[in-house]
Short mmCIF file of C-alpha atoms in Angstrom, two decimals:
data_model
loop_
_atom_site.label_atom_id
_atom_site.label_comp_id
_atom_site.label_asym_id
_atom_site.label_seq_id
_atom_site.Cartn_x
_atom_site.Cartn_y
_atom_site.Cartn_z
CA MET A 1 -124.00 66.31 184.44
CA ALA A 2 -126.76 66.63 181.86
CA LEU A 3 -125.13 69.77 180.42
CA PHE A 4 -121.75 68.03 180.44
CA TRP A 5 -123.01 65.11 178.38
CA ALA A 6 -124.97 67.41 176.09
CA ALA A 7 -121.70 69.27 175.44
CA VAL A 8 -119.85 65.97 174.82
CA ILE A 9 -122.50 64.91 172.29
CA ALA A 10 -122.50 68.31 170.59
CA ALA A 11 -118.70 68.31 170.29
CA SER A 12 -118.69 64.70 169.05
CA ILE A 13 -121.25 65.52 166.35
CA LEU A 14 -119.13 68.43 165.12
CA VAL A 15 -115.95 66.31 165.08
CA TYR A 16 -117.78 63.51 163.27
CA VAL A 17 -119.27 65.85 160.65
CA ILE A 18 -115.84 67.28 159.81
CA LEU A 19 -113.81 64.06 159.90
CA ASP A 20 -116.27 61.64 158.35
CA GLY A 21 -117.58 64.51 156.21
CA PHE A 22 -114.42 64.76 154.13
CA ASP A 23 -114.28 60.95 154.13
CA LEU A 24 -117.79 60.70 152.66
CA GLY A 25 -117.08 63.61 150.33
CA VAL A 26 -114.09 61.82 148.83
CA GLY A 27 -116.29 58.73 148.43
CA ILE A 28 -118.86 60.75 146.47
CA LEU A 29 -116.16 62.40 144.35
CA PHE A 30 -114.76 58.90 143.77
CA GLY A 31 -117.84 58.11 141.70
CA THR A 32 -117.44 61.18 139.47
CA THR A 33 -114.24 60.00 137.77
CA ARG A 34 -113.35 56.86 135.81
CA ASP A 35 -109.61 57.39 136.11
CA GLU A 36 -108.27 54.34 137.95
CA GLU A 37 -105.08 56.09 139.09
CA MET A 38 -107.10 58.95 140.61
CA ARG A 39 -109.44 56.48 142.30
CA SER A 40 -106.51 54.60 143.82
CA ARG A 41 -105.02 57.82 145.14
CA MET A 42 -108.39 58.81 146.61
CA MET A 43 -108.48 55.51 148.47
CA SER A 44 -104.91 56.03 149.66
CA SER A 45 -105.86 59.47 150.95
CA LEU A 46 -108.49 57.87 153.20
CA ALA A 47 -106.90 54.53 154.11
CA PRO A 48 -105.35 55.47 157.48
CA PHE A 49 -108.34 57.51 158.66
CA TRP A 50 -111.73 56.30 157.48
CA ASP A 51 -112.50 53.65 160.10
CA GLY A 52 -111.27 55.84 162.96
CA ASN A 53 -113.46 58.70 161.75
CA GLU A 54 -116.56 56.55 162.19
CA THR A 55 -115.66 55.92 165.85
CA TRP A 56 -117.21 59.30 166.64
CA LEU A 57 -120.56 58.07 165.31
CA VAL A 58 -120.40 55.25 167.87
CA VAL A 59 -119.59 57.79 170.60
CA ILE A 60 -122.65 59.83 169.64
CA GLY A 61 -124.99 56.83 169.61
CA ALA A 62 -123.71 55.38 172.89
CA SER A 63 -123.83 58.76 174.64
CA LEU A 64 -127.39 59.43 173.52
CA PHE A 65 -128.53 55.95 174.56
CA ALA A 66 -127.03 56.23 178.04
CA ALA A 67 -127.37 59.93 178.86
CA PHE A 68 -130.53 60.92 176.94
CA PRO A 69 -132.59 57.74 176.34
CA ALA A 70 -135.73 59.71 175.47
CA VAL A 71 -133.86 61.53 172.68
CA TYR A 72 -132.47 58.22 171.42
CA ALA A 73 -135.94 56.67 171.30
CA VAL A 74 -137.66 59.65 169.67
CA PHE A 75 -134.90 60.20 167.11
CA LEU A 76 -134.88 56.56 165.97
CA GLY A 77 -138.66 56.52 165.80
CA ALA A 78 -138.75 59.68 163.69
CA PHE A 79 -135.86 58.80 161.38
CA TYR A 80 -135.94 55.02 161.26
CA ILE A 81 -135.72 54.92 157.47
CA PRO A 82 -132.91 57.52 157.10
CA VAL A 83 -130.94 55.78 159.89
CA LEU A 84 -131.44 52.42 158.16
CA LEU A 85 -130.23 53.91 154.86
CA MET A 86 -127.21 55.37 156.64
CA LEU A 87 -126.30 52.02 158.19
CA ILE A 88 -126.67 50.25 154.83
CA GLY A 89 -124.43 52.89 153.26
CA LEU A 90 -121.80 52.52 155.99
CA ILE A 91 -121.79 48.74 155.56
CA PHE A 92 -121.38 48.98 151.79
CA ARG A 93 -118.62 51.55 152.15
CA GLY A 94 -116.64 49.41 154.57
CA ILE A 95 -116.97 46.25 152.50
CA ALA A 96 -116.17 48.02 149.25
CA PHE A 97 -113.12 49.73 150.71
CA GLU A 98 -111.54 46.41 151.69
CA PHE A 99 -112.73 44.21 148.83
CA ARG A 100 -111.84 46.41 145.84
CA TYR A 101 -108.14 45.69 146.37
CA ARG A 102 -108.70 41.94 146.58
CA SER A 103 -111.00 41.29 143.62
CA GLY A 104 -110.00 42.76 140.28
CA ARG A 105 -112.85 41.06 138.45
CA MET A 106 -115.52 42.51 140.74
CA ARG A 107 -113.83 45.86 141.28
CA PRO A 108 -116.54 47.80 139.35
CA LEU A 109 -119.14 46.44 141.80
CA TRP A 110 -117.13 47.50 144.86
CA ASP A 111 -116.39 50.89 143.31
CA ALA A 112 -120.11 51.45 142.78
CA GLY A 113 -120.79 50.30 146.34
CA PHE A 114 -118.26 52.75 147.73
CA PHE A 115 -119.77 55.66 145.80
CA VAL A 116 -123.44 54.80 146.44
CA GLY A 117 -122.77 54.01 150.09
CA SER A 118 -121.08 57.38 150.61
CA LEU A 119 -123.94 59.15 148.85
CA LEU A 120 -126.58 57.36 150.93
CA VAL A 121 -124.89 58.19 154.24
CA ALA A 122 -124.43 61.87 153.38
CA PHE A 123 -127.99 62.30 152.12
CA ALA A 124 -129.53 60.47 155.09
CA GLN A 125 -127.65 62.67 157.56
CA GLY A 126 -128.70 65.83 155.74
CA ALA A 127 -132.34 64.72 155.59
CA ALA A 128 -132.30 64.05 159.34
CA ILE A 129 -130.96 67.56 159.97
CA GLY A 130 -133.78 69.04 157.88
CA GLY A 131 -136.33 66.94 159.74
CA LEU A 132 -134.99 68.15 163.08
CA MET A 133 -135.19 71.75 161.94
CA ARG A 134 -138.86 71.29 161.05
CA GLY A 135 -139.59 69.91 164.50
CA ILE A 136 -140.62 66.44 165.67
CA PRO A 137 -144.03 65.67 167.21
CA VAL A 138 -143.62 64.15 170.68
CA ALA A 139 -146.24 62.92 173.17
CA ASN A 140 -145.29 61.51 176.58
CA ASN A 141 -141.63 61.36 175.57
CA GLN A 142 -142.53 59.15 172.59
CA TYR A 143 -142.48 59.90 168.88
CA ALA A 144 -146.01 60.83 167.78
CA GLY A 145 -145.58 60.97 164.00
CA GLY A 146 -145.50 58.49 161.13
CA SER A 147 -142.71 56.56 159.45
CA PHE A 148 -142.58 58.99 156.53
CA SER A 149 -143.20 62.26 158.36
CA TRP A 150 -139.57 63.19 157.66
CA LEU A 151 -140.21 62.92 153.91
CA HIS A 152 -140.76 66.57 153.02
CA PRO A 153 -139.17 68.91 150.44
CA PHE A 154 -137.13 70.71 153.09
CA PRO A 155 -135.30 67.61 154.44
CA ILE A 156 -134.67 66.50 150.88
CA LEU A 157 -133.16 69.91 150.18
CA THR A 158 -130.95 69.77 153.27
CA GLY A 159 -129.92 66.24 152.27
CA ILE A 160 -128.73 67.51 148.89
CA GLY A 161 -127.02 70.43 150.60
CA LEU A 162 -125.04 68.16 152.94
CA VAL A 163 -123.98 65.97 150.01
CA LEU A 164 -122.56 69.04 148.27
CA GLY A 165 -120.96 70.30 151.48
CA TYR A 166 -119.26 66.97 152.09
CA MET A 167 -118.01 66.97 148.49
CA LEU A 168 -116.51 70.38 149.17
CA LEU A 169 -114.75 69.05 152.26
CA GLY A 170 -113.60 66.02 150.28
CA ALA A 171 -112.13 68.14 147.50
CA GLY A 172 -110.25 70.19 150.09
CA TRP A 173 -108.89 67.00 151.68
CA LEU A 174 -107.70 65.66 148.31
CA ILE A 175 -105.82 68.90 147.75
CA VAL A 176 -104.19 68.63 151.18
CA LYS A 177 -103.07 65.03 150.67
CA ASN A 178 -102.10 64.95 146.98
CA ASP A 179 -99.88 66.49 144.34
CA GLY A 180 -100.09 66.28 140.59
CA ALA A 181 -103.16 65.44 138.52
CA LEU A 182 -105.53 64.65 141.38
CA ARG A 183 -104.70 67.88 143.18
CA ASP A 184 -105.39 69.87 139.99
CA TRP A 185 -108.60 67.87 139.42
CA ALA A 186 -109.84 68.77 142.90
CA TYR A 187 -108.92 72.44 142.49
CA LEU A 188 -110.99 72.59 139.29
CA ARG A 189 -114.09 71.43 141.15
CA LEU A 190 -113.85 73.81 144.09
CA ALA A 191 -115.63 76.77 142.52
CA ARG A 192 -118.52 74.74 141.14
CA LEU A 193 -119.04 72.88 144.41
CA ALA A 194 -118.88 76.12 146.39
CA VAL A 195 -121.46 77.82 144.15
CA ALA A 196 -123.78 74.79 144.27
CA THR A 197 -123.48 74.56 148.07
CA LEU A 198 -124.17 78.27 148.48
CA ALA A 199 -127.20 78.06 146.15
CA VAL A 200 -128.75 75.21 148.14
CA LEU A 201 -127.92 77.00 151.42
CA ALA A 202 -129.63 80.16 150.15
CA LEU A 203 -132.68 78.15 149.12
CA CYS A 204 -132.84 76.51 152.56
CA PHE A 205 -132.59 79.93 154.19
CA LEU A 206 -135.35 81.27 151.93
CA VAL A 207 -137.63 78.41 152.92
CA SER A 208 -136.85 78.88 156.61
CA VAL A 209 -137.68 82.62 156.60
CA THR A 210 -140.86 82.36 154.51
CA VAL A 211 -142.39 79.30 156.20
CA ASP A 212 -145.59 79.67 158.22
CA ILE A 213 -145.07 81.03 161.74
CA SER A 214 -146.58 77.89 163.35
CA SER A 215 -143.88 75.60 162.01
CA GLY A 216 -140.72 74.44 163.73
CA LEU A 217 -138.51 76.31 161.27
CA ALA A 218 -140.09 79.61 162.25
CA LEU A 219 -139.78 78.80 165.96
CA GLY A 220 -136.09 78.06 165.48
CA ARG A 221 -135.54 81.25 163.52
CA MET A 222 -137.15 83.30 166.28
CA ARG A 223 -134.60 81.92 168.77
CA LEU A 224 -131.67 83.47 166.92
CA GLU A 225 -130.34 86.60 168.60
CA ARG A 226 -129.00 89.37 166.43
CA TRP A 227 -125.40 88.68 167.39
CA THR A 228 -125.73 85.06 166.27
CA LEU A 229 -126.37 86.24 162.71
CA ILE A 230 -122.59 86.59 162.42
CA PHE A 231 -122.41 82.83 161.92
CA PRO A 232 -124.48 82.73 158.69
CA LEU A 233 -122.32 85.60 157.43
CA ILE A 234 -119.20 83.57 158.23
CA CYS A 235 -120.74 80.69 156.27
CA VAL A 236 -121.15 82.85 153.20
CA GLY A 237 -117.65 84.34 153.55
CA ALA A 238 -116.05 80.92 153.98
CA ILE A 239 -117.83 79.51 150.92
CA ALA A 240 -116.79 82.53 148.85
CA GLY A 241 -113.22 82.03 150.08
CA VAL A 242 -113.28 78.38 148.96
CA ALA A 243 -114.44 79.42 145.50
CA LEU A 244 -111.60 81.95 145.23
CA SER A 245 -108.90 79.82 146.85
CA ARG A 246 -107.96 78.20 143.57
CA ARG A 247 -106.04 81.34 142.67
CA ALA A 248 -103.96 81.35 145.84
CA ARG A 249 -102.90 77.68 145.51
CA ILE A 250 -102.28 77.38 149.26
CA ASP A 251 -103.21 73.73 149.67
CA ILE A 252 -104.50 73.88 153.24
CA LEU A 253 -106.71 76.92 152.57
CA PRO A 254 -109.71 75.28 150.80
CA PHE A 255 -110.03 72.59 153.46
CA ALA A 256 -109.62 75.09 156.32
CA LEU A 257 -112.30 77.36 154.82
CA ALA A 258 -114.65 74.42 154.27
CA VAL A 259 -114.19 73.42 157.93
CA THR A 260 -114.91 77.03 158.95
CA PHE A 261 -118.12 76.90 156.92
CA PHE A 262 -119.27 73.73 158.69
CA VAL A 263 -118.40 75.05 162.15
CA ALA A 264 -120.31 78.30 161.53
CA ALA A 265 -123.31 76.42 160.09
CA TYR A 266 -123.30 74.05 163.07
CA LEU A 267 -123.24 76.95 165.55
CA THR A 268 -126.13 78.60 163.70
CA LEU A 269 -128.14 75.40 163.94
CA GLY A 270 -127.23 74.99 167.60
CA PHE A 271 -128.46 78.47 168.52
CA MET A 272 -131.70 77.85 166.60
CA MET A 273 -132.39 74.69 168.60
CA TRP A 274 -131.09 75.62 172.06
CA PRO A 275 -132.06 74.37 174.66
CA PHE A 276 -133.91 71.60 172.83
CA MET A 277 -132.41 68.23 171.96
CA ILE A 278 -135.53 67.25 170.04
CA PRO A 279 -136.84 70.48 168.49
CA TYR A 280 -139.12 71.79 169.71
CA SER A 281 -140.41 69.30 172.26
CA LEU A 282 -137.68 67.88 174.52
CA THR A 283 -135.15 70.09 176.28
CA ILE A 284 -131.87 68.87 177.77
CA ALA A 285 -133.47 68.76 181.23
CA ASP A 286 -136.56 66.91 179.96
CA ALA A 287 -134.59 64.21 178.17
CA ALA A 288 -131.71 63.57 180.60
CA ALA A 289 -131.32 60.27 182.40
CA PRO A 290 -131.36 60.29 186.24
CA GLU A 291 -128.41 62.03 187.85
CA ALA A 292 -127.09 58.77 189.33
CA SER A 293 -127.04 57.18 185.87
CA LEU A 294 -125.23 60.16 184.38
CA GLN A 295 -122.60 60.04 187.12
CA PHE A 296 -122.06 56.30 186.65
CA PHE A 297 -121.79 56.76 182.88
CA SER A 298 -119.24 59.53 183.39
CA TYR A 299 -116.76 57.06 184.92
CA GLY A 300 -116.53 55.23 181.62
CA GLY A 301 -116.46 58.49 179.68
CA ILE A 302 -113.49 59.79 181.65
CA VAL A 303 -111.49 56.75 180.49
CA VAL A 304 -112.79 56.20 176.96
CA LEU A 305 -113.11 59.74 175.58
CA PRO A 306 -109.47 60.81 176.17
CA VAL A 307 -108.30 57.56 174.52
CA ILE A 308 -110.41 58.24 171.42
CA VAL A 309 -109.18 61.84 171.24
CA ALA A 310 -105.55 60.74 171.65
CA TYR A 311 -105.95 58.03 169.03
CA THR A 312 -107.50 60.46 166.56
CA ILE A 313 -104.80 63.09 167.05
CA GLY A 314 -102.08 60.45 166.86
CA VAL A 315 -103.30 58.99 163.58
CA TYR A 316 -103.55 62.38 161.88
CA TRP A 317 -100.11 63.32 163.18
CA VAL A 318 -98.41 60.11 162.06
CA PHE A 319 -99.97 60.23 158.59
CA ARG A 320 -99.64 63.97 158.07
CA GLY A 321 -98.44 65.40 154.75
CA LYS A 322 -98.88 64.26 151.16
CA ILE A 323 -99.29 60.62 150.25
CA ASP A 324 -96.16 59.35 148.51
CA ARG A 325 -97.27 56.12 146.90
CA LEU A 326 -100.36 54.40 145.52
CA LYS A 327 -102.13 51.56 147.26
CA THR A 328 -102.81 48.85 144.72
#
């Protein structure tokens, strides 16, 4: 049961990163243009999906709390400030999304809130990933570090990298959902975003392979088998494909390649950390709740998870294709 719930959480994280990733990426791109028509079309591209995308974040939090309470406690203790920033960003995004259509006079404020909120959420998630890769000090299943232990150049670098990666996903989504000026605008930004993402990724890799052998990064690197190195190579190939996809003008291609990049990067990270849930202190077996609790929790999961999956698939199916009108 512990492995089952670990797999559910891992799959939910990947789904969340891809779905809310393009959502957050569009929000960040939203702040890089002053064109009101483009901004309205960006909002229309997200309107049917954005709140449903965040459901997967709730699934992750609830699953961790019930199935791996030690991981939940240690993670919140280690990343209290990034999690708080993420929640503030999510609140601002939600309020701004609804209010900008109902208050013309204060629309600049809500537009800024939507952009800054998206940026905060993306950066906080990336910083948490970098902090996990460095390793978290744990004693007696409790966090043993300080409130600002996560604040290190490497997590800041991974935070910037995730912001750029989400922007890449967002640009791909805008191409999928739009025609005309916004589609061309997004195509123009693909190459620059791909190059910037690859540069930050290369810098992160350089740090991870040159760091002292006693650090968590080095321990994670040593866990990678030779065959798993195919995933970093897929990352590089996918990013290069995104940069070159402007020439092909196949609208689904940039988004599909960006998703491939995220999947390959996620698998690389997973193999670095396996079998730890809190690198490099708590394994799946160490952190799991009692078997009886996991079995009881599974009864709810059997009902709720298929409903969420069906809802997600249904929404994307119903609202497939290009948007055909502006939301004003």
